[in-house]
């Protein structure tokens, strides 16, 4: 069945076939304030489709980016030590391999609070962040990172080009999945990039999403879910090439870093990844056909596990007011009847409530104050970091529950 009313965000084909529906869910990062508790949170369909023409996996609903990323957006990148380490290492590698210095110009798209670009400053590299979220842009400026408070596309690229010149490096981490106007975004990168420049794009790998049951990483902020094959088709449409691929299995549930340029210099690693995806079946609908059944199994297993623990008198909390946590709680149906509270290190999120289910969000210290019997790890992508951090909670007998790939009490 093709959803002919809707066209592929990348290639414009009508050959989109839905393989998963998570129902109507609230906006994942639209945390609720106390004075909004008596309202019904707005929800939107969350259906996922495969494009038979260019293989891009994408959601069909299009919530306006202003509503997603500007009005009351609370995600700050700097609350994750692992992400900060990863970003710092990326910058140091770029400075060394590209011999970046004060004559170089680096632009980051979705630069958030300056978490990555600030690492270029000691090297004297000229940097510019682009991010539409005002609080994050202000935090970046306070860190010394000049930031353009705009969405990125061809128009913004032309403005930057006229004011700063072409970019030697463009970094786009966890943003190319977040743009509905995909060709405007990639076209802007092509316009802004110097002829011998490098674009590095990072996003989770759709293969890990499917094979590790990471359905909760599907929410309205993430319009697209990438394979190397779909990225290759997308950038070639704009006269660029997917030249190299790096894989980070422990970041956000499995992340790829694509190296893109205006000259075709495809590495053996990139070639191997493209061949791996064909061999694994990612380029055909059949690979995705049974995913919905596996997601449903996670839902029923997790819900019955928590209901049984609760019936036995256990107190249950959650860790991480993550966007993925909103999908998890709302799709599985986990509200305050099962989850007493969630904890999160980000002070912007504390005192608010998870969208849809209205589970209260507290500081992380609440785990030791309340010592719930179990804690459902919504931010499972940081599990090892959280287990180390919460050693005392575990020493006192507390147990963590990891929801994917299959619900498990640790
Ligand atoms: O693409 C996106 C990914 C990369 O980040 C964005 N759309 C939004 C965001 O998604 P997320 O909210 O699921 O990301 P995180 O970074 O997995 O969320 C982790 C949450 O856990 C944050 O709210 C911070 C919090 N946290 C914590 O309380 N203690 C994180 C760590 C590492 C901790 O020790």
Tab-separated table of C-alpha atoms and ligand atoms in Angstrom:
chain	number	residue	atom	x	y	z
A	1	UNK	CA	0.000	0.000	0.000
A	2	UNK	CA	1.533	3.354	-0.915
A	3	UNK	CA	0.494	6.551	0.830
A	4	UNK	CA	0.148	8.302	-2.469
A	5	UNK	CA	-1.035	11.593	-0.951
A	6	UNK	CA	2.420	12.090	0.538
A	7	UNK	CA	5.719	12.309	-1.316
A	8	UNK	CA	9.204	11.230	-0.221
A	9	UNK	CA	11.068	14.092	1.474
A	10	UNK	CA	14.216	13.216	-0.434
A	11	UNK	CA	13.343	12.068	-3.950
A	12	UNK	CA	9.683	13.155	-4.256
A	13	UNK	CA	8.437	9.658	-5.088
A	14	UNK	CA	4.869	8.655	-4.182
A	15	UNK	CA	6.086	5.090	-3.532
A	16	UNK	CA	5.998	5.442	0.271
A	17	UNK	CA	4.898	2.316	2.153
A	18	UNK	CA	3.964	2.550	5.847
A	19	UNK	CA	5.420	-0.235	8.032
A	20	UNK	CA	4.839	1.073	11.570
A	21	UNK	CA	2.178	3.157	13.285
A	22	UNK	CA	2.778	4.364	16.851
A	23	UNK	CA	-0.642	6.013	17.007
A	24	UNK	CA	-1.175	9.668	17.893
A	25	UNK	CA	1.485	10.877	20.320
A	26	UNK	CA	2.352	14.252	21.937
A	27	UNK	CA	5.433	16.236	20.870
A	28	UNK	CA	8.332	14.464	22.566
A	29	UNK	CA	10.149	17.530	23.903
A	30	UNK	CA	7.019	19.543	24.745
A	31	UNK	CA	7.384	19.047	28.490
A	32	UNK	CA	4.274	20.155	30.396
A	33	UNK	CA	4.241	22.838	33.122
A	34	UNK	CA	2.135	22.531	36.289
A	35	UNK	CA	-0.414	25.080	35.035
A	36	UNK	CA	-0.934	23.008	31.857
A	37	UNK	CA	-1.718	19.725	33.632
A	38	UNK	CA	-5.475	20.019	33.259
A	39	UNK	CA	-5.254	20.313	29.452
A	40	UNK	CA	-5.116	17.473	26.963
A	41	UNK	CA	-1.727	17.667	25.285
A	42	UNK	CA	-1.909	18.034	21.481
A	43	UNK	CA	-1.100	14.760	19.718
A	44	UNK	CA	-0.171	13.980	16.134
A	45	UNK	CA	-0.059	10.756	14.082
A	46	UNK	CA	3.289	8.976	14.187
A	47	UNK	CA	3.444	6.676	11.145
A	48	UNK	CA	6.701	5.488	9.582
A	49	UNK	CA	7.164	4.673	5.899
A	50	UNK	CA	9.838	3.332	3.529
A	51	UNK	CA	10.479	4.948	0.144
A	52	UNK	CA	10.751	2.233	-2.477
A	53	UNK	CA	12.477	4.689	-4.799
A	54	UNK	CA	15.402	6.039	-2.716
A	55	UNK	CA	15.102	3.772	0.415
A	56	UNK	CA	14.702	6.706	2.841
A	57	UNK	CA	12.716	5.835	6.006
A	58	UNK	CA	10.605	8.752	7.187
A	59	UNK	CA	7.511	9.747	9.147
A	60	UNK	CA	4.474	10.986	7.269
A	61	UNK	CA	3.321	13.719	9.665
A	62	UNK	CA	4.868	17.186	9.398
A	63	UNK	CA	4.663	19.253	12.579
A	64	UNK	CA	5.935	22.835	11.951
A	65	UNK	CA	9.624	23.102	13.023
A	66	UNK	CA	8.812	26.357	14.852
A	67	UNK	CA	6.562	24.332	17.165
A	68	UNK	CA	9.165	21.561	17.511
A	69	UNK	CA	12.427	23.419	17.975
A	70	UNK	CA	11.727	26.999	18.998
A	71	UNK	CA	8.661	27.303	21.189
A	72	UNK	CA	9.773	25.971	24.584
A	73	UNK	CA	12.553	23.650	23.304
A	74	UNK	CA	14.420	22.272	26.322
A	75	UNK	CA	17.089	19.956	24.866
A	76	UNK	CA	20.637	21.108	25.737
A	77	UNK	CA	23.513	18.991	24.373
A	78	UNK	CA	25.865	19.789	27.246
A	79	UNK	CA	24.104	17.536	29.760
A	80	UNK	CA	25.715	14.424	28.333
A	81	UNK	CA	29.391	13.825	29.193
A	82	UNK	CA	29.579	11.084	26.545
A	83	UNK	CA	28.357	13.460	23.834
A	84	UNK	CA	30.772	16.162	24.992
A	85	UNK	CA	33.690	13.682	24.810
A	86	UNK	CA	32.593	12.481	21.372
A	87	UNK	CA	32.305	16.057	20.091
A	88	UNK	CA	35.681	17.113	21.473
A	89	UNK	CA	37.387	14.135	19.809
A	90	UNK	CA	35.663	14.979	16.515
A	91	UNK	CA	36.931	18.566	16.626
A	92	UNK	CA	40.505	17.550	17.458
A	93	UNK	CA	40.504	15.065	14.560
A	94	UNK	CA	39.177	17.702	12.147
A	95	UNK	CA	41.738	20.312	13.252
A	96	UNK	CA	44.565	17.837	12.746
A	97	UNK	CA	43.460	16.165	9.504
A	98	UNK	CA	42.203	19.335	7.797
A	99	UNK	CA	45.011	21.499	9.249
A	100	UNK	CA	42.448	24.010	10.464
A	101	UNK	CA	43.719	27.339	11.815
A	102	UNK	CA	42.781	31.040	12.015
A	103	UNK	CA	42.333	31.111	8.238
A	104	UNK	CA	39.694	28.359	8.430
A	105	UNK	CA	35.916	28.795	8.701
A	106	UNK	CA	33.740	26.124	10.338
A	107	UNK	CA	29.939	26.200	10.475
A	108	UNK	CA	27.824	23.912	12.658
A	109	UNK	CA	24.134	23.451	11.883
A	110	UNK	CA	21.960	22.873	14.986
A	111	UNK	CA	24.845	24.092	17.128
A	112	UNK	CA	22.629	24.051	20.266
A	113	UNK	CA	24.493	25.517	23.276
A	114	UNK	CA	27.925	25.642	21.643
A	115	UNK	CA	28.813	22.221	23.068
A	116	UNK	CA	30.915	21.322	19.993
A	117	UNK	CA	32.071	24.558	18.357
A	118	UNK	CA	33.649	25.867	21.561
A	119	UNK	CA	36.367	23.217	21.105
A	120	UNK	CA	37.587	25.061	17.977
A	121	UNK	CA	38.147	28.355	19.823
A	122	UNK	CA	41.574	27.483	21.372
A	123	UNK	CA	42.790	26.711	17.820
A	124	UNK	CA	41.842	30.172	16.603
A	125	UNK	CA	39.444	28.723	14.022
A	126	UNK	CA	36.620	31.036	12.891
A	127	UNK	CA	33.313	29.391	13.832
A	128	UNK	CA	29.643	30.117	13.320
A	129	UNK	CA	26.751	28.248	14.896
A	130	UNK	CA	23.310	28.092	13.312
A	131	UNK	CA	20.395	27.218	15.609
A	132	UNK	CA	16.825	28.595	15.817
A	133	UNK	CA	16.341	27.850	19.538
A	134	UNK	CA	16.816	31.143	21.479
A	135	UNK	CA	17.840	29.736	24.878
A	136	UNK	CA	20.381	27.388	23.324
A	137	UNK	CA	21.737	30.156	21.047
A	138	UNK	CA	22.165	32.476	24.043
A	139	UNK	CA	23.992	29.752	25.977
A	140	UNK	CA	26.313	29.311	22.975
A	141	UNK	CA	27.056	33.031	22.813
A	142	UNK	CA	27.877	32.987	26.535
A	143	UNK	CA	30.381	30.216	25.703
A	144	UNK	CA	31.955	32.506	23.093
A	145	UNK	CA	30.362	30.864	20.064
A	146	UNK	CA	28.847	33.293	17.546
A	147	UNK	CA	25.409	31.938	16.650
A	148	UNK	CA	22.874	32.762	13.951
A	149	UNK	CA	19.388	32.189	15.405
A	150	UNK	CA	17.921	30.775	12.204
A	151	UNK	CA	16.756	27.560	10.604
A	152	UNK	CA	19.238	26.499	7.911
A	153	UNK	CA	18.497	26.222	4.197
A	154	UNK	CA	19.554	27.813	0.915
A	155	UNK	CA	18.586	31.349	1.996
A	156	UNK	CA	20.575	31.163	5.245
A	157	UNK	CA	23.486	29.574	3.364
A	158	UNK	CA	23.583	32.500	0.929
A	159	UNK	CA	23.487	34.996	3.810
A	160	UNK	CA	26.427	33.262	5.533
A	161	UNK	CA	28.306	33.038	2.218
A	162	UNK	CA	27.940	36.784	1.621
A	163	UNK	CA	28.923	37.719	5.210
A	164	UNK	CA	31.657	35.134	5.952
A	165	UNK	CA	32.627	33.374	2.708
A	166	UNK	CA	32.545	29.621	1.993
A	167	UNK	CA	32.901	27.079	4.788
A	168	UNK	CA	35.919	24.784	4.942
A	169	UNK	CA	33.977	22.421	7.197
A	170	UNK	CA	30.252	22.097	7.834
A	171	UNK	CA	29.178	19.949	10.782
A	172	UNK	CA	25.581	18.732	11.026
A	173	UNK	CA	25.076	16.391	13.964
A	174	UNK	CA	21.561	15.178	14.785
A	175	UNK	CA	19.925	17.742	12.539
A	176	UNK	CA	19.575	16.289	9.028
A	177	UNK	CA	16.983	13.953	10.545
A	178	UNK	CA	15.144	16.985	11.912
A	179	UNK	CA	14.402	18.937	8.759
A	180	UNK	CA	11.210	18.477	6.723
A	181	UNK	CA	12.560	20.501	3.765
A	182	UNK	CA	15.415	18.090	3.219
A	183	UNK	CA	16.526	19.257	-0.232
A	184	UNK	CA	16.572	22.888	0.891
A	185	UNK	CA	18.807	21.856	3.789
A	186	UNK	CA	21.237	19.790	1.708
A	187	UNK	CA	21.138	22.357	-1.102
A	188	UNK	CA	22.147	24.988	1.438
A	189	UNK	CA	25.106	22.893	2.544
A	190	UNK	CA	26.198	22.479	-1.085
A	191	UNK	CA	26.022	26.254	-1.650
A	192	UNK	CA	27.942	27.115	1.521
A	193	UNK	CA	30.704	24.495	1.233
A	194	UNK	CA	34.056	25.425	-0.280
A	195	UNK	CA	35.017	23.392	-3.370
A	196	UNK	CA	37.587	21.382	-1.378
A	197	UNK	CA	35.531	21.486	1.832
A	198	UNK	CA	34.167	18.677	4.034
A	199	UNK	CA	30.702	18.119	5.451
A	200	UNK	CA	30.326	15.681	8.346
A	201	UNK	CA	26.773	14.589	9.162
A	202	UNK	CA	25.924	12.403	12.166
A	203	UNK	CA	22.621	10.601	12.737
A	204	UNK	CA	21.535	7.282	14.209
A	205	UNK	CA	21.701	4.365	11.736
A	206	UNK	CA	18.298	3.006	10.758
A	207	UNK	CA	19.780	-0.531	10.812
A	208	UNK	CA	20.409	-0.272	14.574
A	209	UNK	CA	16.945	1.228	15.089
A	210	UNK	CA	15.305	-1.783	13.446
A	211	UNK	CA	17.624	-4.532	14.690
A	212	UNK	CA	17.795	-3.275	18.300
A	213	UNK	CA	14.107	-2.420	18.560
A	214	UNK	CA	14.806	1.265	19.141
A	215	UNK	CA	11.268	2.347	18.180
A	216	UNK	CA	11.302	5.018	20.902
A	217	UNK	CA	13.802	7.064	18.868
A	218	UNK	CA	10.892	7.684	16.517
A	219	UNK	CA	9.158	10.983	17.284
A	220	UNK	CA	7.962	14.054	15.388
A	221	UNK	CA	11.323	15.872	15.665
A	222	UNK	CA	12.884	13.051	13.638
A	223	UNK	CA	11.424	13.340	10.154
A	224	UNK	CA	13.952	10.905	8.619
A	225	UNK	CA	15.840	7.725	9.642
A	226	UNK	CA	18.948	7.198	7.548
A	227	UNK	CA	20.903	4.456	5.883
A	228	UNK	CA	24.122	5.119	3.965
A	229	UNK	CA	22.194	4.217	0.832
A	230	UNK	CA	19.566	6.914	1.384
A	231	UNK	CA	22.215	9.509	2.291
A	232	UNK	CA	24.223	8.639	-0.826
A	233	UNK	CA	21.162	9.157	-3.054
A	234	UNK	CA	20.299	12.410	-1.277
A	235	UNK	CA	23.711	14.093	-1.543
A	236	UNK	CA	24.350	12.955	-5.132
A	237	UNK	CA	21.155	14.816	-6.064
A	238	UNK	CA	23.014	17.963	-4.966
A	239	UNK	CA	26.282	17.251	-6.783
A	240	UNK	CA	28.026	15.856	-3.713
A	241	UNK	CA	29.361	12.437	-2.742
A	242	UNK	CA	29.270	10.156	0.297
A	243	UNK	CA	33.025	9.602	0.539
A	244	UNK	CA	33.520	8.027	3.950
A	245	UNK	CA	31.579	6.556	6.887
A	246	UNK	CA	32.487	6.137	10.564
A	247	UNK	CA	30.366	4.032	12.968
A	248	UNK	CA	29.854	4.748	16.678
A	249	UNK	CA	27.832	1.814	18.055
A	250	UNK	CA	27.541	3.253	21.584
A	251	UNK	CA	26.274	6.747	20.684
A	252	UNK	CA	22.493	7.307	20.660
A	253	UNK	CA	21.915	3.602	20.086
A	254	UNK	CA	24.226	3.414	17.050
A	255	UNK	CA	25.358	6.516	15.122
A	256	UNK	CA	26.971	6.944	11.721
A	257	UNK	CA	29.152	9.879	10.720
A	258	UNK	CA	28.984	10.492	6.980
A	259	UNK	CA	31.838	12.419	5.285
A	260	UNK	CA	30.482	14.312	2.273
A	261	UNK	CA	32.291	16.404	-0.336
A	262	UNK	CA	32.059	17.928	-3.814
A	263	UNK	CA	34.735	15.619	-5.176
A	264	UNK	CA	34.093	11.882	-5.582
A	265	UNK	CA	36.620	10.077	-3.362
A	266	UNK	CA	34.613	7.104	-2.038
A	267	UNK	CA	36.633	5.192	0.588
A	268	UNK	CA	36.656	1.381	0.949
A	269	UNK	CA	34.783	1.827	4.263
A	270	UNK	CA	31.988	3.757	2.554
A	271	UNK	CA	31.776	1.177	-0.211
A	272	UNK	CA	31.698	-1.630	2.349
A	273	UNK	CA	28.881	0.025	4.318
A	274	UNK	CA	26.788	0.458	1.175
A	275	UNK	CA	27.339	-3.197	0.277
A	276	UNK	CA	26.509	-4.262	3.864
A	277	UNK	CA	23.154	-2.492	3.667
A	278	UNK	CA	22.235	-4.189	0.398
A	279	UNK	CA	23.250	-7.583	1.789
A	280	UNK	CA	21.271	-6.963	5.026
A	281	UNK	CA	18.174	-5.991	3.034
A	282	UNK	CA	17.862	-2.342	4.134
A	283	UNK	CA	17.204	-1.293	0.547
A	284	UNK	CA	13.962	-3.291	0.286
A	285	UNK	CA	10.604	-3.022	2.090
A	286	UNK	CA	10.723	-6.607	3.358
A	287	UNK	CA	13.461	-5.702	5.853
A	288	UNK	CA	11.012	-3.422	7.696
A	289	UNK	CA	7.876	-5.533	7.278
A	290	UNK	CA	7.993	-7.354	10.643
A	291	UNK	CA	9.242	-4.426	12.725
A	292	UNK	CA	5.761	-3.432	13.897
A	293	UNK	CA	5.228	-6.911	15.339
A	294	UNK	CA	8.466	-6.728	17.290
A	295	UNK	CA	7.590	-3.281	18.607
A	296	UNK	CA	4.200	-4.526	19.780
A	297	UNK	CA	5.944	-7.386	21.583
A	298	UNK	CA	8.191	-4.911	23.454
A	299	UNK	CA	5.093	-2.943	24.442
A	300	UNK	CA	3.199	-5.918	25.885
A	301	UNK	CA	6.274	-7.406	27.601
A	302	UNK	CA	7.307	-4.109	29.242
A	303	UNK	CA	3.794	-3.172	30.341
A	304	UNK	CA	3.074	-6.563	31.905
A	305	UNK	CA	6.498	-6.549	33.620
A	306	UNK	CA	5.811	-3.179	35.260
A	307	UNK	CA	2.205	-4.082	36.133
A	308	UNK	CA	3.416	-7.239	37.842
A	309	UNK	CA	6.085	-5.376	39.813
A	310	UNK	CA	3.542	-2.719	40.837
A	311	UNK	CA	0.996	-5.377	41.862
A	312	UNK	CA	3.712	-6.821	44.063
A	313	UNK	CA	3.956	-3.495	45.901
A	314	UNK	CA	7.065	-2.154	44.125
A	315	UNK	CA	7.714	1.553	43.652
A	316	UNK	CA	8.866	2.388	40.098
A	317	UNK	CA	10.550	5.542	38.758
A	318	UNK	CA	12.170	6.458	35.420
A	319	UNK	CA	15.548	7.958	34.470
A	320	UNK	CA	15.909	10.575	31.715
A	321	UNK	CA	13.203	13.011	30.583
A	322	UNK	CA	14.408	12.188	27.091
A	323	UNK	CA	12.471	12.755	23.889
A	324	UNK	CA	12.658	8.988	23.330
A	325	UNK	CA	11.191	8.615	26.811
A	326	UNK	CA	8.044	10.414	25.676
A	327	UNK	CA	7.533	7.941	22.839
A	328	UNK	CA	8.233	5.026	25.192
A	329	UNK	CA	5.825	6.150	27.946
A	330	UNK	CA	3.035	7.190	25.593
A	331	UNK	CA	3.190	4.256	23.168
A	332	UNK	CA	3.478	1.626	25.937
A	333	UNK	CA	0.906	3.484	28.085
A	334	UNK	CA	3.021	4.082	31.199
A	335	UNK	CA	1.533	6.859	33.339
A	336	UNK	CA	1.541	7.815	37.019
A	337	UNK	CA	-0.454	4.685	37.807
A	338	UNK	CA	2.841	2.804	37.275
A	339	UNK	CA	5.639	5.422	37.213
A	340	UNK	CA	5.843	7.645	40.314
A	341	UNK	CA	8.303	10.171	38.830
A	342	UNK	CA	11.136	10.608	36.336
A	343	UNK	CA	14.531	12.173	37.089
A	344	UNK	CA	16.760	14.273	34.850
A	345	UNK	CA	19.990	16.281	35.240
A	346	UNK	CA	18.787	19.101	33.028
A	347	UNK	CA	17.399	21.839	35.345
A	348	UNK	CA	15.316	23.232	32.448
A	349	UNK	CA	13.309	19.973	32.557
A	350	UNK	CA	12.987	19.581	36.345
A	351	UNK	CA	9.614	20.604	37.786
A	352	UNK	CA	7.877	19.884	34.489
A	353	UNK	CA	5.943	16.776	33.424
A	354	UNK	CA	6.413	14.222	30.644
A	355	UNK	CA	4.142	14.971	27.676
A	356	UNK	CA	0.891	13.036	27.481
A	357	UNK	CA	1.339	10.907	30.614
A	358	UNK	CA	2.238	13.826	32.951
A	359	UNK	CA	4.813	11.884	34.954
A	360	UNK	CA	6.562	14.537	37.143
A	361	UNK	CA	10.257	15.259	36.425
A	362	UNK	CA	12.549	15.674	39.430
A	363	UNK	CA	16.288	16.220	40.042
A	364	UNK	CA	18.371	13.051	39.933
A	365	UNK	CA	18.844	13.274	43.725
A	366	UNK	CA	15.235	12.094	44.136
A	367	UNK	CA	16.418	8.538	43.427
A	368	UNK	CA	18.313	8.397	46.733
A	369	UNK	CA	15.686	10.424	48.590
A	370	UNK	CA	12.825	8.110	47.529
A	371	UNK	CA	14.836	4.921	46.763
A	372	UNK	CA	12.221	3.406	44.415
A	373	UNK	CA	12.561	-0.370	43.971
A	374	UNK	CA	12.974	-0.086	40.183
A	375	UNK	CA	14.004	2.603	37.705
A	376	UNK	CA	13.029	2.338	34.030
A	377	UNK	CA	15.923	3.763	31.989
A	378	UNK	CA	14.328	5.976	29.336
A	379	UNK	CA	17.780	7.347	28.372
A	380	UNK	CA	19.096	3.834	27.716
A	381	UNK	CA	21.643	5.222	25.254
A	382	UNK	CA	23.538	6.498	28.312
A	383	UNK	CA	22.977	3.349	30.382
A	384	UNK	CA	26.609	2.667	31.381
A	385	UNK	CA	27.088	6.311	32.375
A	386	UNK	CA	23.885	6.210	34.449
A	387	UNK	CA	24.735	2.893	36.128
A	388	UNK	CA	28.143	4.252	37.180
A	389	UNK	CA	26.594	7.507	38.355
A	390	UNK	CA	23.891	5.730	40.392
A	391	UNK	CA	26.172	3.234	42.119
A	392	UNK	CA	24.803	4.188	45.570
A	393	UNK	CA	21.183	3.674	44.468
A	394	UNK	CA	22.114	0.183	43.271
A	395	UNK	CA	24.188	-0.553	46.406
A	396	UNK	CA	21.050	0.113	48.428
A	397	UNK	CA	19.231	-2.551	46.379
A	398	UNK	CA	17.672	-0.463	43.635
A	399	UNK	CA	17.394	-2.122	40.213
A	400	UNK	CA	17.363	-0.637	36.724
A	401	UNK	CA	15.128	-1.818	33.870
A	402	UNK	CA	16.348	-1.468	30.271
A	403	UNK	CA	13.368	-1.329	27.851
A	404	UNK	CA	15.074	-2.188	24.541
A	405	UNK	CA	16.016	-4.356	22.649
A	406	UNK	CA	13.884	-6.465	25.017
A	407	UNK	CA	12.702	-5.335	28.479
A	408	UNK	CA	15.184	-6.615	31.091
A	409	UNK	CA	15.718	-6.079	34.831
A	410	UNK	CA	19.471	-5.479	35.267
B	1	LIG	O1	18.139	13.986	18.065
B	1	LIG	C1	18.072	14.274	19.261
B	1	LIG	C2	18.854	13.502	20.257
B	1	LIG	C3	20.272	13.405	19.761
B	1	LIG	O2	18.858	14.164	21.493
B	1	LIG	C4	17.210	15.355	19.684
B	1	LIG	N1	16.001	15.254	18.863
B	1	LIG	C5	16.775	15.386	21.114
B	1	LIG	C6	17.573	14.504	21.975
B	1	LIG	O3	16.873	13.298	22.141
B	1	LIG	P1	16.776	12.718	23.617
B	1	LIG	O4	16.117	13.753	24.505
B	1	LIG	O5	16.180	11.366	23.573
B	1	LIG	O6	18.320	12.697	23.923
B	1	LIG	P2	19.152	12.195	25.082
B	1	LIG	O7	20.356	13.039	25.052
B	1	LIG	O8	19.287	10.737	24.949
B	1	LIG	O9	18.332	12.508	26.413
B	1	LIG	C7	18.973	12.139	27.589
B	1	LIG	C8	18.245	12.812	28.726
B	1	LIG	O10	18.804	12.313	29.938
B	1	LIG	C9	18.500	14.316	28.715
B	1	LIG	O11	17.340	15.003	29.165
B	1	LIG	C10	19.619	14.495	29.731
B	1	LIG	C11	19.383	13.367	30.696
B	1	LIG	N2	20.585	12.833	31.331
B	1	LIG	C12	20.592	12.755	32.707
B	1	LIG	O12	19.636	13.140	33.377
B	1	LIG	N3	21.702	12.247	33.322
B	1	LIG	C13	21.617	12.395	30.568
B	1	LIG	C14	22.744	11.862	31.184
B	1	LIG	C15	23.901	11.370	30.387
B	1	LIG	C16	22.779	11.796	32.624
B	1	LIG	O13	23.770	11.346	33.231
